[in-house]
């Protein structure tokens, strides 16, 4: 049996007909009439229901079928009528996303995964920028936001955001990044922040370090708080001394300033940083102070986010599964849009060991 697909056969027949001068088939580059879903189904060799499922972003469609139908749509120049689609379904096929900031690589990775997951299900994203708690209500009540017609909202777990949703989008399905204990009717997805701290600290302790210092993220961040709590918990479980620490921020400069202090502490042989950018700042400060990484001090970051920005990246890090997180958020929200009940999903993390961690050695020679 030939491996040629229905799309391939139609394309070959069109070429032969064009050469012989006979009437062009439905796959001609410039059709004289508007292309219908029936035309796409015929060219792809599938049912009209299958084309409809692909057009609507159904999760039940196999990758092979999706590629086949998408190829036929492209060959025919078919474009779904979004207005008619919205009228038939009662949906806008748009999801709203409250965006706090895009200052960190982790935030950018999460946004990228959400955009990709939404597009694969046939949805677009409308970004709603928010600032501090005092600005949330003002932004949510702005004419632009107040007039938004979206099928669902993706938000974070800040109380001020929950209040704005209650006031301006009371009947809109919602999924939150991080579980909001006061909103049991919301679905939620959380990246396992406790596991992040555990993977990093246990890795360093298993290398023989007597304790682990911590450079925290921004103090108002739930992620930073949970990572710090996990760091302390693991140290206490292992009977280790808990060194003093501070919430520094998320930037390399923040890590650099704390790193200068750590370089002066001869007991510091291992550091867990709340993200990769902090870790790079700490490493620079340690090296400027004459310390070697990892021979004198081992350093672990979080996010695995510097590959595209930092040549010869050898940073040991805990990678968050952003692609899985984005898919989970979109699927949870679509389920709520379709009438499903609230669900809660936890997404795991992975330790990636590279060249900035090693066995504990006593700092010598003025280091």
Coordinates of C-alpha atoms in Angstrom, one line a residue:
X1 CA 0.0 0.0 0.0
X2 CA 1.4 3.4 -0.9
X3 CA 2.4 5.8 1.9
X4 CA 1.1 8.7 -0.1
X5 CA -1.5 10.7 1.9
X6 CA -4.8 12.1 0.6
X7 CA -3.2 15.5 0.7
X8 CA -0.3 14.3 -1.4
X9 CA -2.5 12.5 -3.9
X10 CA -4.7 15.6 -4.3
X11 CA -1.6 17.8 -4.8
X12 CA -0.1 15.4 -7.5
X13 CA -3.4 15.2 -9.3
X14 CA -3.6 19.0 -9.3
X15 CA -0.2 19.2 -10.9
X16 CA -1.2 16.7 -13.7
X17 CA -4.4 18.5 -14.4
X18 CA -2.7 21.8 -14.6
X19 CA -0.2 20.5 -17.2
X20 CA -2.9 18.9 -19.3
X21 CA -5.1 22.0 -19.2
X22 CA -8.0 20.3 -17.6
X23 CA -10.1 21.9 -14.8
X24 CA -8.1 22.6 -11.7
X25 CA -9.0 20.6 -8.6
X26 CA -9.9 22.0 -5.2
X27 CA -6.3 22.4 -4.2
X28 CA -5.5 25.1 -6.7
X29 CA -3.5 27.9 -5.3
X30 CA -6.1 30.6 -6.2
X31 CA -9.6 29.0 -5.9
X32 CA -12.3 30.9 -7.7
X33 CA -14.8 30.4 -4.9
X34 CA -14.6 30.6 -1.1
X35 CA -13.2 27.5 0.5
X36 CA -15.5 25.6 2.9
X37 CA -14.9 23.1 5.6
X38 CA -16.2 20.5 3.2
X39 CA -13.4 21.3 0.8
X40 CA -10.8 20.9 3.6
X41 CA -12.3 17.6 4.7
X42 CA -12.2 16.2 1.1
X43 CA -8.6 17.2 0.5
X44 CA -7.4 15.9 3.8
X45 CA -9.4 12.7 3.5
X46 CA -11.2 13.1 6.8
X47 CA -14.7 13.9 8.1
X48 CA -15.9 17.5 8.4
X49 CA -16.2 16.8 12.2
X50 CA -12.5 16.1 12.3
X51 CA -11.8 19.4 10.6
X52 CA -14.0 21.2 13.0
X53 CA -12.2 19.6 16.0
X54 CA -8.9 20.7 14.6
X55 CA -10.2 24.2 13.9
X56 CA -11.6 24.4 17.5
X57 CA -8.4 23.3 19.1
X58 CA -9.8 20.1 20.5
X59 CA -7.4 18.1 22.7
X60 CA -8.8 14.8 21.4
X61 CA -7.1 15.3 18.0
X62 CA -3.9 13.4 17.3
X63 CA -0.8 15.3 16.2
X64 CA -0.9 13.3 12.9
X65 CA -4.5 14.3 12.2
X66 CA -3.9 17.9 13.2
X67 CA -0.9 18.2 10.8
X68 CA -2.9 16.6 8.0
X69 CA -5.8 18.9 8.3
X70 CA -3.6 22.0 8.9
X71 CA -1.7 21.2 5.8
X72 CA -4.9 21.0 3.8
X73 CA -6.1 24.3 5.2
X74 CA -2.9 25.9 4.2
X75 CA -3.0 24.5 0.6
X76 CA -6.5 25.7 0.1
X77 CA -6.0 29.0 1.8
X78 CA -8.8 28.2 4.2
X79 CA -9.4 30.5 7.2
X80 CA -12.0 29.7 9.8
X81 CA -14.6 32.5 10.3
X82 CA -13.8 33.6 13.8
X83 CA -16.9 35.8 14.1
X84 CA -19.3 33.0 13.0
X85 CA -17.4 30.6 15.2
X86 CA -17.9 32.8 18.2
X87 CA -21.6 33.3 17.5
X88 CA -22.1 29.5 17.2
X89 CA -20.2 28.6 20.3
X90 CA -21.0 31.6 22.5
X91 CA -17.2 32.0 23.0
X92 CA -14.6 34.6 22.1
X93 CA -11.7 32.1 22.0
X94 CA -9.7 34.5 24.0
X95 CA -8.1 34.0 27.4
X96 CA -7.2 36.9 29.7
X97 CA -3.8 36.7 31.5
X98 CA -3.0 39.0 34.5
X99 CA 0.7 39.7 34.1
X100 CA 2.5 41.1 37.2
X101 CA 5.9 41.7 35.6
X102 CA 8.2 40.2 33.0
X103 CA 11.4 41.1 34.8
X104 CA 12.7 37.6 35.4
X105 CA 13.6 34.8 33.0
X106 CA 11.1 32.5 34.8
X107 CA 8.2 34.9 34.0
X108 CA 9.2 35.0 30.4
X109 CA 9.4 31.2 30.2
X110 CA 6.0 30.9 31.8
X111 CA 4.5 33.4 29.3
X112 CA 6.0 31.6 26.4
X113 CA 4.6 28.2 27.5
X114 CA 1.1 29.7 28.0
X115 CA 1.1 31.3 24.6
X116 CA 2.1 28.1 23.0
X117 CA -0.4 26.0 24.9
X118 CA -3.3 28.4 24.2
X119 CA -2.5 28.6 20.5
X120 CA -2.5 24.8 20.2
X121 CA -6.0 24.8 21.6
X122 CA -7.2 27.5 19.3
X123 CA -7.1 30.4 21.8
X124 CA -5.5 33.7 21.8
X125 CA -4.1 35.5 24.9
X126 CA -4.9 39.1 26.0
X127 CA -2.3 40.3 28.5
X128 CA -3.5 42.6 31.4
X129 CA -0.5 44.2 33.0
X130 CA -0.7 44.8 36.8
X131 CA 1.6 46.5 39.2
X132 CA 1.6 46.6 43.0
X133 CA -1.5 45.8 45.0
X134 CA -2.6 49.5 45.1
X135 CA -2.7 49.5 41.3
X136 CA -4.6 46.3 40.7
X137 CA -8.1 47.6 41.2
X138 CA -7.4 50.8 39.2
X139 CA -6.1 48.8 36.2
X140 CA -8.9 46.2 36.4
X141 CA -11.5 49.0 36.3
X142 CA -9.9 50.8 33.4
X143 CA -12.1 51.1 30.3
X144 CA -10.0 48.7 28.3
X145 CA -10.0 45.9 30.9
X146 CA -13.6 46.5 31.9
X147 CA -14.7 46.0 28.3
X148 CA -12.8 42.8 27.8
X149 CA -14.8 39.8 26.6
X150 CA -12.8 36.8 27.5
X151 CA -13.8 33.1 28.1
X152 CA -11.6 32.7 31.1
X153 CA -8.8 34.3 33.2
X154 CA -5.3 33.1 34.3
X155 CA -4.2 35.0 37.4
X156 CA -1.7 34.8 40.2
X157 CA -2.6 34.1 43.8
X158 CA -2.3 37.6 45.2
X159 CA -5.3 38.7 47.4
X160 CA -5.6 42.0 45.5
X161 CA -6.0 40.2 42.2
X162 CA -8.7 37.9 43.7
X163 CA -10.6 41.0 44.9
X164 CA -10.4 42.6 41.4
X165 CA -11.7 39.4 39.8
X166 CA -14.6 39.2 42.2
X167 CA -15.5 42.8 41.4
X168 CA -15.0 43.1 37.7
X169 CA -15.2 39.5 36.4
X170 CA -17.5 37.7 38.9
X171 CA -18.8 35.1 36.5
X172 CA -15.6 34.4 34.5
X173 CA -13.9 31.0 35.0
X174 CA -10.5 31.4 36.7
X175 CA -7.4 29.4 37.1
X176 CA -4.6 30.7 39.3
X177 CA -0.8 30.2 39.4
X178 CA -0.5 29.0 43.0
X179 CA -3.5 27.9 45.0
X180 CA -5.6 30.7 46.6
X181 CA -7.0 29.2 49.8
X182 CA -9.8 31.8 49.8
X183 CA -11.0 30.8 46.3
X184 CA -12.1 27.2 46.4
X185 CA -14.1 27.7 43.2
X186 CA -10.9 28.4 41.3
X187 CA -8.7 25.8 39.6
X188 CA -5.0 26.2 40.2
X189 CA -1.6 25.0 39.1
X190 CA 1.5 25.3 41.3
X191 CA 5.1 24.6 40.6
X192 CA 6.5 22.6 43.5
X193 CA 8.4 25.3 45.4
X194 CA 9.1 23.1 48.4
X195 CA 10.7 20.5 46.1
X196 CA 12.9 23.2 44.5
X197 CA 14.5 24.0 47.9
X198 CA 14.7 20.3 48.8
X199 CA 16.5 19.3 45.6
X200 CA 19.0 22.1 45.8
X201 CA 19.8 21.8 49.5
X202 CA 20.0 18.0 49.7
X203 CA 22.3 18.0 46.6
X204 CA 24.7 20.3 48.4
X205 CA 24.6 18.5 51.7
X206 CA 25.1 15.1 50.0
X207 CA 28.3 16.6 48.6
X208 CA 29.6 16.9 52.2
X209 CA 28.9 20.6 52.9
X210 CA 28.2 21.2 56.6
X211 CA 25.4 23.7 55.9
X212 CA 24.0 25.7 53.0
X213 CA 23.6 29.5 52.8
X214 CA 20.6 31.0 51.0
X215 CA 20.2 34.1 48.8
X216 CA 16.4 34.7 48.7
X217 CA 14.3 36.3 46.0
X218 CA 11.9 39.2 46.5
X219 CA 10.2 39.2 49.9
X220 CA 6.7 39.8 48.6
X221 CA 7.0 36.8 46.2
X222 CA 5.2 33.6 47.4
X223 CA 7.7 31.6 45.4
X224 CA 10.7 33.2 47.2
X225 CA 9.0 32.7 50.6
X226 CA 8.3 29.0 49.9
X227 CA 11.9 28.3 48.7
X228 CA 13.3 29.9 51.8
X229 CA 11.0 27.9 54.0
X230 CA 12.0 24.7 52.3
X231 CA 15.7 25.6 52.6
X232 CA 15.4 26.0 56.3
X233 CA 13.2 22.9 56.8
X234 CA 15.7 20.6 55.0
X235 CA 18.6 22.0 57.1
X236 CA 16.7 21.4 60.3
X237 CA 15.7 17.9 59.2
X238 CA 19.4 17.1 58.5
X239 CA 20.6 18.6 61.9
X240 CA 22.5 21.4 60.2
X241 CA 23.1 24.9 61.4
X242 CA 20.7 27.4 59.7
X243 CA 22.8 30.5 58.7
X244 CA 21.3 34.0 58.6
X245 CA 19.9 35.0 55.2
X246 CA 18.1 37.9 53.5
X247 CA 15.6 38.4 50.8
X248 CA 17.8 40.0 48.1
X249 CA 15.6 40.4 45.0
X250 CA 15.7 38.7 41.6
X251 CA 18.6 40.4 39.8
X252 CA 22.3 39.7 39.3
X253 CA 23.1 43.0 41.1
X254 CA 21.1 41.8 44.1
X255 CA 23.1 38.5 44.1
X256 CA 26.4 40.3 43.7
X257 CA 25.9 42.5 46.8
X258 CA 25.0 39.5 48.9
X259 CA 27.8 37.5 47.4
X260 CA 30.3 40.1 48.5
X261 CA 29.2 39.5 52.1
X262 CA 29.3 35.7 51.7
X263 CA 32.8 35.9 50.4
X264 CA 33.9 37.3 53.8
X265 CA 32.4 34.4 55.7
X266 CA 34.9 31.5 55.9
X267 CA 32.1 29.1 56.9
X268 CA 30.3 29.6 53.6
X269 CA 31.1 26.7 51.2
X270 CA 27.7 26.2 49.6
X271 CA 25.0 28.7 48.4
X272 CA 21.4 28.0 47.2
X273 CA 20.2 31.0 45.2
X274 CA 16.4 31.6 44.6
X275 CA 17.0 32.0 40.8
X276 CA 19.8 31.7 38.2
X277 CA 20.2 35.4 37.8
X278 CA 21.0 35.8 41.5
X279 CA 23.4 32.8 41.2
X280 CA 25.4 34.5 38.5
X281 CA 25.7 37.7 40.6
X282 CA 26.9 35.6 43.6
X283 CA 29.4 33.8 41.5
X284 CA 30.9 37.0 40.1
X285 CA 31.2 38.5 43.6
X286 CA 32.9 35.3 44.9
X287 CA 35.4 35.2 42.0
X288 CA 36.2 38.9 42.3
X289 CA 37.1 38.1 46.0
X290 CA 39.5 35.4 44.9
X291 CA 37.3 32.4 45.6
X292 CA 36.9 29.6 43.1
X293 CA 33.5 28.0 42.1
X294 CA 33.1 25.2 42.9
X295 CA 36.5 24.4 44.5
X296 CA 35.9 26.9 47.4
X297 CA 32.2 27.6 47.2
X298 CA 29.4 25.6 45.4
X299 CA 26.4 27.5 44.0
X300 CA 23.0 26.3 42.8
X301 CA 20.4 28.4 41.0
X302 CA 16.7 27.9 40.0
X303 CA 15.0 28.0 36.5
X304 CA 17.7 26.8 34.1
X305 CA 17.1 30.1 32.3
X306 CA 20.5 31.4 31.3
X307 CA 21.4 29.2 28.4
X308 CA 20.5 31.8 25.8
X309 CA 22.2 34.6 27.6
X310 CA 25.3 33.2 29.2
X311 CA 28.0 31.5 27.1
X312 CA 29.3 28.1 28.2
X313 CA 26.7 27.9 30.9
X314 CA 27.8 25.4 33.6
X315 CA 25.4 26.5 36.3
X316 CA 23.9 23.7 38.5
X317 CA 20.3 24.6 38.8
X318 CA 16.8 23.3 39.6
X319 CA 14.7 23.4 36.4
X320 CA 11.0 24.2 36.6
X321 CA 8.8 22.4 34.0
X322 CA 7.4 25.5 32.4
X323 CA 6.1 23.8 29.3
X324 CA 4.1 21.3 31.4
X325 CA 2.9 24.2 33.7
X326 CA 1.6 26.2 30.7
X327 CA -0.2 23.2 29.3
X328 CA -1.8 22.5 32.7
X329 CA -3.0 26.0 33.2
X330 CA -4.6 26.2 29.8
X331 CA -6.2 22.7 30.1
X332 CA -7.5 23.5 33.6
X333 CA -9.1 26.7 32.4
X334 CA -10.7 25.2 29.3
X335 CA -12.1 22.4 31.5
X336 CA -13.7 25.1 33.7
X337 CA -15.0 27.0 30.7
X338 CA -16.6 23.7 29.6
X339 CA -18.4 23.4 33.0
X340 CA -15.9 21.2 34.9
X341 CA -15.3 21.6 38.6
X342 CA -12.2 23.1 40.3
X343 CA -9.1 21.0 40.1
X344 CA -5.6 21.5 41.5
X345 CA -2.4 20.4 39.8
X346 CA 1.2 20.3 41.2
X347 CA 4.0 20.4 38.6
X348 CA 7.4 19.0 39.6
X349 CA 11.0 20.1 39.1
X350 CA 14.3 18.6 38.0
X351 CA 17.8 19.0 39.4
X352 CA 20.4 19.7 36.7
X353 CA 23.9 19.1 37.9
X354 CA 26.6 21.0 36.0
X355 CA 29.9 22.5 37.0
X356 CA 29.2 25.0 39.8
X357 CA 28.8 22.4 42.6
X358 CA 31.4 20.0 44.0
X359 CA 32.6 18.2 47.2
X360 CA 33.0 20.3 50.3
X361 CA 36.6 21.6 50.8
X362 CA 37.9 23.8 53.6
X363 CA 38.6 27.3 52.4
X364 CA 42.3 28.0 52.7
X365 CA 45.0 30.5 51.8
X366 CA 43.1 33.6 52.9
X367 CA 39.9 32.5 51.2

